[in-house]
Amino acid sequence: MRADSRRSRVPTFHVMDVWKAATERARTHGDVLTLAAGQPSTPAPAPVLRAAREVIDGHVLGYTETLGITELREAIADYHSRKSGIDVDPENVVVTTGSSGAFTLLFLAAFDAGDTVVVARPGYPAYRNTLAALGCRVVELDCGPQTRYQPTVAMLEELPEPPAGLIVASPANPTGTVIDPAELAALARWCDDHGTLLISDEIYHGIEFGTPGLAVDAGGTEPTSSAWETSRESVVIGSVSKYFSMTGWRLGWALVPDAMVPVIQRLASNMTVCPPAISQYAAVAAFTEESIEELDGHVRRYAVNRDLLLAELPRLGITELAPADGAFYVYAGIGHLTDDSTSWCADLLRETGVALAPGIDFDTVHGDRTLRMSFAGSTADVEEALERMARSDALRR
């Protein structure tokens, strides 16, 4: 009997191997500093934790509506309206099991096997790997520093034909770059004009920074904007994982056009029944003023950590840095040190206990010469990691 299907033969998510090695290092040495994890180091906001306790005591926690409980869909719609100044009908909000669940349902709803979907490189690997598993043809646009690591209309115009879909992320993982609002609007209009579904990954919204004096980008940081400010034919993906500090609660959402709502309903009712009930009821409290105040405090800490890395990494000889406009990553070129970022990061972990993510997950061409550092942890951990790296043989090759 065959052990696996052809569609299952996608690349592994290599950062998970880093986490495994870091866990083993912590067990044997107890000195790990993890700057590899793409998640906050803080718990859910206090109002969410209170709500979860009340839900456990007061709810049966059975199945909910497939597309999410009404209270949560209303809270998400109101949040987008307040943040982006757009009118969102709760009926267009689809709650999912993490943003990963939203992407899978969306890909199934919108694309057939053989359809072409365009993504940026470097970019989040699960886009291309999930699409590939579903039989789609993935085209990667090589997005370097000349376009601030983001796709442009000019790149789309060079394609032989309009694709079925385009995925953008702003702020992006791994680079942290934000798409200029005018460029995002232009991308949305191009997609509408060419019958291309624009999927805008906005899960890092809320984690945005101004430009410090030491920033590597000369042009300043643009504020984030939403694809729905221009096109209601696009899809916006959100999540409680990043800004809301709730990765393990596995709750995401999508803003989808009217015609797509029943399609997602059919698929989700068969594939997942509903998102986690306890997470839904508790997450309503994530959008309160008390929660937002707590979460903005985390962002202020991220900003301190970001500025620290952008200042100190060049002093360690790591000068090729993507503009960290938002999210909580610094994406760095280390081609002067290695052409095997996986081995280099493994050596650094063994020598210093500092865990970083090799770039091969994010860039299938240049990733062996890049790495990603997360600054979502404490400032003390970032400072200690830099001190250990400064003493490391890995930076003196």
Short mmCIF file of C-alpha atoms in Angstrom, two decimals:
data_model
loop_
_atom_site.label_atom_id
_atom_site.label_comp_id
_atom_site.label_asym_id
_atom_site.label_seq_id
_atom_site.Cartn_x
_atom_site.Cartn_y
_atom_site.Cartn_z
CA MET A 1 0.00 0.00 0.00
CA ARG A 2 1.32 3.45 -0.92
CA ALA A 3 2.15 5.48 2.19
CA ASP A 4 1.50 8.94 0.79
CA SER A 5 -0.33 10.79 -1.98
CA ARG A 6 1.37 12.93 -4.61
CA ARG A 7 -0.34 16.03 -3.26
CA SER A 8 1.16 15.41 0.18
CA ARG A 9 4.73 15.65 -1.11
CA VAL A 10 5.17 19.34 -0.41
CA PRO A 11 8.28 20.72 1.31
CA THR A 12 8.35 20.63 5.08
CA PHE A 13 8.07 23.84 7.09
CA HIS A 14 11.73 24.01 8.14
CA VAL A 15 11.22 26.41 11.02
CA MET A 16 9.44 23.56 12.82
CA ASP A 17 12.73 21.64 12.70
CA VAL A 18 14.40 24.66 14.31
CA TRP A 19 11.81 24.65 17.08
CA LYS A 20 12.44 20.94 17.65
CA ALA A 21 16.19 21.49 17.87
CA ALA A 22 15.68 24.48 20.18
CA THR A 23 13.46 22.39 22.46
CA GLU A 24 16.17 19.72 22.67
CA ARG A 25 18.81 22.39 23.39
CA ALA A 26 16.60 23.78 26.16
CA ARG A 27 16.30 20.29 27.64
CA THR A 28 20.03 19.61 27.58
CA HIS A 29 21.45 23.09 28.29
CA GLY A 30 18.60 25.26 29.54
CA ASP A 31 19.93 28.33 27.76
CA VAL A 32 17.86 28.73 24.59
CA LEU A 33 16.87 32.16 23.30
CA THR A 34 14.28 31.61 20.57
CA LEU A 35 14.18 34.31 17.92
CA ALA A 36 12.77 31.83 15.41
CA ALA A 37 9.15 31.62 16.51
CA GLY A 38 6.60 33.60 14.53
CA GLN A 39 4.39 34.21 17.53
CA PRO A 40 4.04 36.61 20.46
CA SER A 41 5.63 35.62 23.78
CA THR A 42 2.66 36.97 25.74
CA PRO A 43 -0.69 35.41 26.69
CA ALA A 44 -4.07 36.45 25.37
CA PRO A 45 -5.36 39.78 26.68
CA ALA A 46 -6.77 39.74 30.21
CA PRO A 47 -10.40 40.30 29.06
CA VAL A 48 -10.12 37.25 26.79
CA LEU A 49 -8.81 35.08 29.61
CA ARG A 50 -11.64 36.23 31.88
CA ALA A 51 -14.18 35.54 29.16
CA ALA A 52 -12.73 32.05 28.56
CA ARG A 53 -13.15 31.15 32.23
CA GLU A 54 -16.74 32.37 32.18
CA VAL A 55 -17.42 30.42 28.99
CA ILE A 56 -16.09 27.19 30.49
CA ASP A 57 -18.38 27.57 33.47
CA GLY A 58 -21.43 28.80 31.63
CA HIS A 59 -21.56 27.19 28.16
CA VAL A 60 -22.02 23.66 26.91
CA LEU A 61 -19.46 24.42 24.17
CA GLY A 62 -21.11 22.41 21.46
CA TYR A 63 -21.05 23.13 17.75
CA THR A 64 -21.63 26.72 16.66
CA GLU A 65 -22.79 28.16 13.36
CA THR A 66 -20.40 27.09 10.63
CA LEU A 67 -19.36 30.64 9.74
CA GLY A 68 -18.97 31.73 13.36
CA ILE A 69 -21.12 33.03 16.19
CA THR A 70 -22.99 36.26 15.49
CA GLU A 71 -21.34 38.19 18.32
CA LEU A 72 -17.85 37.49 16.98
CA ARG A 73 -18.70 38.26 13.35
CA GLU A 74 -20.17 41.57 14.51
CA ALA A 75 -17.10 42.36 16.61
CA ILE A 76 -14.76 41.64 13.69
CA ALA A 77 -16.84 43.73 11.30
CA ASP A 78 -16.86 46.63 13.76
CA TYR A 79 -13.08 46.31 14.29
CA HIS A 80 -12.40 46.61 10.56
CA SER A 81 -14.77 49.55 10.32
CA ARG A 82 -12.99 51.36 13.16
CA LYS A 83 -9.47 50.54 11.99
CA SER A 84 -9.78 51.03 8.23
CA GLY A 85 -12.79 53.28 7.99
CA ILE A 86 -14.69 50.81 5.84
CA ASP A 87 -18.25 49.57 6.25
CA VAL A 88 -18.20 45.79 6.80
CA ASP A 89 -21.38 43.74 6.99
CA PRO A 90 -21.05 40.88 9.53
CA GLU A 91 -22.61 38.61 6.88
CA ASN A 92 -19.38 38.99 4.87
CA VAL A 93 -17.25 37.82 7.82
CA VAL A 94 -16.33 34.13 7.77
CA VAL A 95 -14.74 32.84 10.99
CA THR A 96 -12.30 29.95 10.52
CA THR A 97 -9.96 27.63 12.38
CA GLY A 98 -6.97 29.94 12.24
CA SER A 99 -6.06 31.98 9.20
CA SER A 100 -4.61 28.73 7.83
CA GLY A 101 -8.14 27.35 7.75
CA ALA A 102 -9.30 30.48 5.95
CA PHE A 103 -6.67 30.08 3.25
CA THR A 104 -7.46 26.40 2.68
CA LEU A 105 -11.20 27.03 2.40
CA LEU A 106 -10.62 30.00 0.16
CA PHE A 107 -8.27 28.14 -2.17
CA LEU A 108 -10.80 25.32 -2.48
CA ALA A 109 -13.64 27.77 -3.09
CA ALA A 110 -11.89 29.94 -5.67
CA PHE A 111 -9.40 27.79 -7.59
CA ASP A 112 -9.45 24.57 -9.56
CA ALA A 113 -6.53 22.25 -10.09
CA GLY A 114 -4.26 23.75 -12.73
CA ASP A 115 -5.19 27.36 -12.00
CA THR A 116 -2.29 29.79 -11.71
CA VAL A 117 -1.86 31.72 -8.48
CA VAL A 118 0.88 34.31 -8.02
CA VAL A 119 2.78 34.86 -4.77
CA ALA A 120 5.75 36.98 -3.73
CA ARG A 121 9.20 35.57 -3.08
CA PRO A 122 10.30 35.81 -0.29
CA GLY A 123 6.97 34.97 1.30
CA TYR A 124 5.11 32.72 3.68
CA PRO A 125 5.72 29.11 2.54
CA ALA A 126 2.28 27.75 3.40
CA TYR A 127 0.75 29.78 0.56
CA ARG A 128 2.65 27.95 -2.15
CA ASN A 129 2.72 24.58 -0.38
CA THR A 130 -1.03 24.49 0.28
CA LEU A 131 -1.78 25.65 -3.25
CA ALA A 132 0.56 22.99 -4.64
CA ALA A 133 -1.11 20.29 -2.55
CA LEU A 134 -4.44 21.35 -4.08
CA GLY A 135 -3.05 21.04 -7.60
CA CYS A 136 -2.66 24.73 -8.38
CA ARG A 137 0.23 26.14 -10.39
CA VAL A 138 2.19 28.58 -8.23
CA VAL A 139 4.16 31.39 -9.85
CA GLU A 140 6.63 33.22 -7.62
CA LEU A 141 7.49 36.85 -8.30
CA ASP A 142 11.08 37.65 -7.35
CA CYS A 143 10.53 40.65 -5.07
CA GLY A 144 13.78 42.17 -3.91
CA PRO A 145 14.85 45.42 -2.27
CA GLN A 146 14.11 47.40 -5.45
CA THR A 147 10.37 46.95 -4.77
CA ARG A 148 10.75 46.68 -1.01
CA TYR A 149 10.13 42.93 -1.28
CA GLN A 150 6.54 43.43 -2.49
CA PRO A 151 4.87 42.71 -5.85
CA THR A 152 3.89 45.54 -8.18
CA VAL A 153 1.46 46.11 -11.01
CA ALA A 154 4.42 46.27 -13.38
CA MET A 155 5.34 42.70 -12.43
CA LEU A 156 1.80 41.52 -13.11
CA GLU A 157 1.82 43.23 -16.50
CA GLU A 158 4.86 41.14 -17.45
CA LEU A 159 3.03 37.84 -16.90
CA PRO A 160 2.01 35.98 -20.08
CA GLU A 161 -1.63 36.04 -18.97
CA PRO A 162 -3.61 37.18 -15.92
CA PRO A 163 -3.50 34.61 -13.10
CA ALA A 164 -6.54 33.22 -11.32
CA GLY A 165 -5.28 34.65 -8.05
CA LEU A 166 -2.72 36.94 -6.44
CA ILE A 167 -1.72 36.72 -2.77
CA VAL A 168 -0.19 39.74 -1.06
CA ALA A 169 0.76 40.22 2.59
CA SER A 170 1.16 43.58 4.30
CA PRO A 171 2.89 43.66 6.72
CA ALA A 172 4.64 40.65 5.26
CA ASN A 173 6.21 37.54 6.69
CA PRO A 174 9.24 37.26 6.64
CA THR A 175 10.27 40.78 5.58
CA GLY A 176 7.92 42.93 7.64
CA THR A 177 7.44 45.28 4.71
CA VAL A 178 4.21 47.19 4.12
CA ILE A 179 2.73 47.79 0.67
CA ASP A 180 2.29 51.47 -0.07
CA PRO A 181 -1.46 52.23 0.10
CA ALA A 182 -1.49 53.60 -3.44
CA GLU A 183 0.27 50.47 -4.73
CA LEU A 184 -2.16 48.17 -2.90
CA ALA A 185 -5.07 50.09 -4.42
CA ALA A 186 -3.47 49.77 -7.86
CA LEU A 187 -3.00 46.03 -7.38
CA ALA A 188 -6.65 45.68 -6.35
CA ARG A 189 -7.86 47.60 -9.40
CA TRP A 190 -5.61 45.56 -11.72
CA CYS A 191 -7.00 42.33 -10.28
CA ASP A 192 -10.58 43.51 -10.68
CA ASP A 193 -9.90 44.55 -14.28
CA HIS A 194 -8.29 41.21 -15.18
CA GLY A 195 -10.58 38.75 -13.37
CA THR A 196 -7.90 37.90 -10.81
CA LEU A 197 -8.87 37.21 -7.21
CA LEU A 198 -6.79 39.36 -4.87
CA ILE A 199 -6.19 37.71 -1.51
CA SER A 200 -4.82 40.21 1.00
CA ASP A 201 -3.18 38.66 4.06
CA GLU A 202 -3.64 41.29 6.76
CA ILE A 203 -3.00 39.15 9.84
CA TYR A 204 -0.18 41.43 11.03
CA HIS A 205 -2.30 44.57 10.93
CA GLY A 206 -1.94 46.43 14.20
CA ILE A 207 1.80 45.74 14.39
CA GLU A 208 3.18 48.72 12.49
CA PHE A 209 6.04 51.11 13.21
CA GLY A 210 7.16 54.58 12.29
CA THR A 211 10.61 55.05 10.79
CA PRO A 212 13.36 55.47 13.39
CA GLY A 213 16.44 57.50 12.49
CA LEU A 214 18.43 54.30 12.06
CA ALA A 215 15.99 52.55 9.74
CA VAL A 216 17.40 50.95 6.62
CA ASP A 217 14.68 52.27 4.37
CA ALA A 218 15.11 55.85 3.24
CA GLY A 219 11.55 56.47 2.21
CA GLY A 220 9.80 56.13 5.55
CA THR A 221 7.09 53.74 6.55
CA GLU A 222 3.65 53.98 5.02
CA PRO A 223 0.59 53.18 7.14
CA THR A 224 -1.10 49.87 6.42
CA SER A 225 -4.23 49.89 4.32
CA SER A 226 -6.80 47.23 3.55
CA ALA A 227 -7.61 45.77 0.14
CA TRP A 228 -11.29 46.30 0.94
CA GLU A 229 -10.72 50.05 0.90
CA THR A 230 -10.49 49.67 -2.90
CA SER A 231 -12.16 46.41 -3.91
CA ARG A 232 -14.98 44.40 -2.38
CA GLU A 233 -14.23 41.68 -4.94
CA SER A 234 -11.01 40.91 -3.08
CA VAL A 235 -10.66 38.76 0.05
CA VAL A 236 -9.09 39.99 3.29
CA ILE A 237 -7.61 37.49 5.74
CA GLY A 238 -7.37 38.25 9.47
CA SER A 239 -6.44 36.37 12.62
CA VAL A 240 -6.25 36.67 16.40
CA SER A 241 -2.80 35.06 16.32
CA LYS A 242 -0.36 37.93 15.83
CA TYR A 243 -1.48 41.37 17.05
CA PHE A 244 -4.01 39.78 19.41
CA SER A 245 -1.41 37.40 20.91
CA MET A 246 -3.62 34.30 20.60
CA THR A 247 -1.80 31.86 18.30
CA GLY A 248 -2.85 28.68 20.11
CA TRP A 249 -6.52 29.65 20.12
CA ARG A 250 -6.65 28.79 16.40
CA LEU A 251 -9.05 31.43 15.21
CA GLY A 252 -8.98 33.42 12.00
CA TRP A 253 -11.41 35.05 9.62
CA ALA A 254 -11.95 36.23 6.08
CA LEU A 255 -13.86 39.15 4.62
CA VAL A 256 -15.35 37.70 1.45
CA PRO A 257 -17.56 38.99 -1.39
CA ASP A 258 -21.28 38.22 -1.21
CA ALA A 259 -21.15 35.50 -3.87
CA MET A 260 -18.43 33.60 -2.02
CA VAL A 261 -20.23 33.34 1.34
CA PRO A 262 -22.46 30.33 0.44
CA VAL A 263 -19.53 28.61 -1.27
CA ILE A 264 -17.40 28.86 1.88
CA GLN A 265 -20.43 27.78 3.92
CA ARG A 266 -20.77 24.55 1.92
CA LEU A 267 -17.11 23.69 2.17
CA ALA A 268 -16.65 24.61 5.83
CA SER A 269 -19.75 22.74 6.99
CA ASN A 270 -18.32 19.56 5.46
CA MET A 271 -14.65 20.04 6.31
CA THR A 272 -14.59 21.64 9.77
CA VAL A 273 -18.25 21.95 10.91
CA CYS A 274 -17.30 25.09 12.86
CA PRO A 275 -14.32 26.88 14.42
CA PRO A 276 -13.44 26.13 18.08
CA ALA A 277 -16.36 27.24 20.23
CA ILE A 278 -14.44 28.34 23.32
CA SER A 279 -12.09 30.46 21.21
CA GLN A 280 -14.99 32.16 19.47
CA TYR A 281 -16.86 33.13 22.62
CA ALA A 282 -13.69 34.33 24.35
CA ALA A 283 -12.34 36.20 21.33
CA VAL A 284 -15.26 38.63 21.35
CA ALA A 285 -13.45 40.28 24.27
CA ALA A 286 -10.27 40.71 22.20
CA PHE A 287 -11.79 43.69 20.40
CA THR A 288 -12.62 45.70 23.53
CA GLU A 289 -10.79 48.91 24.47
CA GLU A 290 -9.18 47.18 27.46
CA SER A 291 -7.72 44.46 25.24
CA ILE A 292 -6.54 46.92 22.58
CA GLU A 293 -4.73 48.99 25.21
CA GLU A 294 -2.91 45.88 26.45
CA LEU A 295 -2.04 44.76 22.92
CA ASP A 296 -0.72 48.17 21.91
CA GLY A 297 1.65 47.87 24.85
CA HIS A 298 3.11 44.76 23.22
CA VAL A 299 3.58 46.68 19.97
CA ARG A 300 5.54 49.37 21.80
CA ARG A 301 7.88 46.64 23.09
CA TYR A 302 8.21 45.19 19.58
CA ALA A 303 9.24 48.65 18.38
CA VAL A 304 12.02 48.85 20.96
CA ASN A 305 13.27 45.39 19.97
CA ARG A 306 13.07 46.23 16.28
CA ASP A 307 15.13 49.40 16.69
CA LEU A 308 17.67 47.48 18.75
CA LEU A 309 18.16 44.84 16.03
CA LEU A 310 18.33 47.39 13.21
CA ALA A 311 21.01 49.26 15.13
CA GLU A 312 23.12 46.35 16.35
CA LEU A 313 23.04 43.85 13.47
CA PRO A 314 25.09 46.12 11.16
CA ARG A 315 27.69 46.35 13.92
CA LEU A 316 27.90 42.56 13.75
CA GLY A 317 28.49 42.78 10.00
CA ILE A 318 24.91 41.89 9.00
CA THR A 319 23.97 44.89 6.90
CA GLU A 320 21.56 43.56 4.27
CA LEU A 321 18.25 44.09 6.07
CA ALA A 322 14.72 44.34 4.75
CA PRO A 323 12.75 47.38 5.93
CA ALA A 324 10.91 46.19 9.03
CA ASP A 325 7.78 48.32 8.60
CA GLY A 326 5.55 46.01 10.62
CA ALA A 327 5.04 42.49 11.96
CA PHE A 328 7.84 41.37 14.30
CA TYR A 329 10.63 40.16 12.03
CA VAL A 330 13.97 41.29 10.68
CA TYR A 331 14.86 39.54 7.43
CA ALA A 332 18.60 39.58 6.81
CA GLY A 333 21.04 38.56 4.12
CA ILE A 334 23.99 36.46 5.34
CA GLY A 335 25.51 35.54 1.98
CA HIS A 336 28.86 36.92 3.14
CA LEU A 337 28.84 34.31 5.90
CA THR A 338 27.35 31.22 4.28
CA ASP A 339 25.53 29.73 1.32
CA ASP A 340 23.77 27.24 3.61
CA SER A 341 21.59 29.15 6.04
CA THR A 342 20.15 25.95 7.50
CA SER A 343 23.54 24.67 8.62
CA TRP A 344 24.62 28.14 9.71
CA CYS A 345 21.58 28.55 11.96
CA ALA A 346 22.08 25.04 13.34
CA ASP A 347 25.72 25.83 14.13
CA LEU A 348 24.73 29.08 15.84
CA LEU A 349 22.18 27.24 17.97
CA ARG A 350 24.72 24.61 19.01
CA GLU A 351 27.36 27.22 19.81
CA THR A 352 25.29 29.92 21.50
CA GLY A 353 21.79 28.65 22.22
CA VAL A 354 20.31 31.33 19.94
CA ALA A 355 17.63 29.96 17.60
CA LEU A 356 17.01 31.76 14.29
CA ALA A 357 14.96 30.73 11.26
CA PRO A 358 16.87 29.95 8.03
CA GLY A 359 15.54 31.68 4.95
CA ILE A 360 14.90 28.53 2.91
CA ASP A 361 11.28 28.40 4.08
CA PHE A 362 10.58 31.83 2.65
CA ASP A 363 12.66 32.00 -0.51
CA THR A 364 13.10 28.95 -2.76
CA VAL A 365 15.92 30.65 -4.70
CA HIS A 366 17.90 32.89 -2.35
CA GLY A 367 16.84 31.51 1.03
CA ASP A 368 20.05 29.60 1.60
CA ARG A 369 21.72 33.00 2.07
CA THR A 370 19.13 34.65 4.32
CA LEU A 371 17.58 34.30 7.76
CA ARG A 372 14.62 35.61 9.75
CA MET A 373 14.81 36.91 13.31
CA SER A 374 11.67 37.37 15.41
CA PHE A 375 11.65 40.20 17.92
CA ALA A 376 8.34 39.27 19.56
CA GLY A 377 10.06 38.24 22.80
CA SER A 378 11.41 40.33 25.63
CA THR A 379 13.91 43.11 25.10
CA ALA A 380 16.26 41.36 27.52
CA ASP A 381 16.23 38.25 25.34
CA VAL A 382 16.99 40.27 22.21
CA GLU A 383 19.88 42.02 23.97
CA GLU A 384 21.29 38.74 25.24
CA ALA A 385 20.95 37.11 21.82
CA LEU A 386 22.93 39.93 20.22
CA GLU A 387 25.66 39.62 22.85
CA ARG A 388 25.96 35.88 22.27
CA MET A 389 26.04 36.34 18.51
CA ALA A 390 28.80 38.95 18.85
CA ARG A 391 30.97 36.33 20.57
CA SER A 392 30.09 33.60 18.09
CA ASP A 393 32.49 32.01 15.63
CA ALA A 394 29.62 31.92 13.12
CA LEU A 395 29.90 35.70 12.59
CA ARG A 396 33.67 35.59 12.15
CA ARG A 397 33.79 33.25 9.16
#
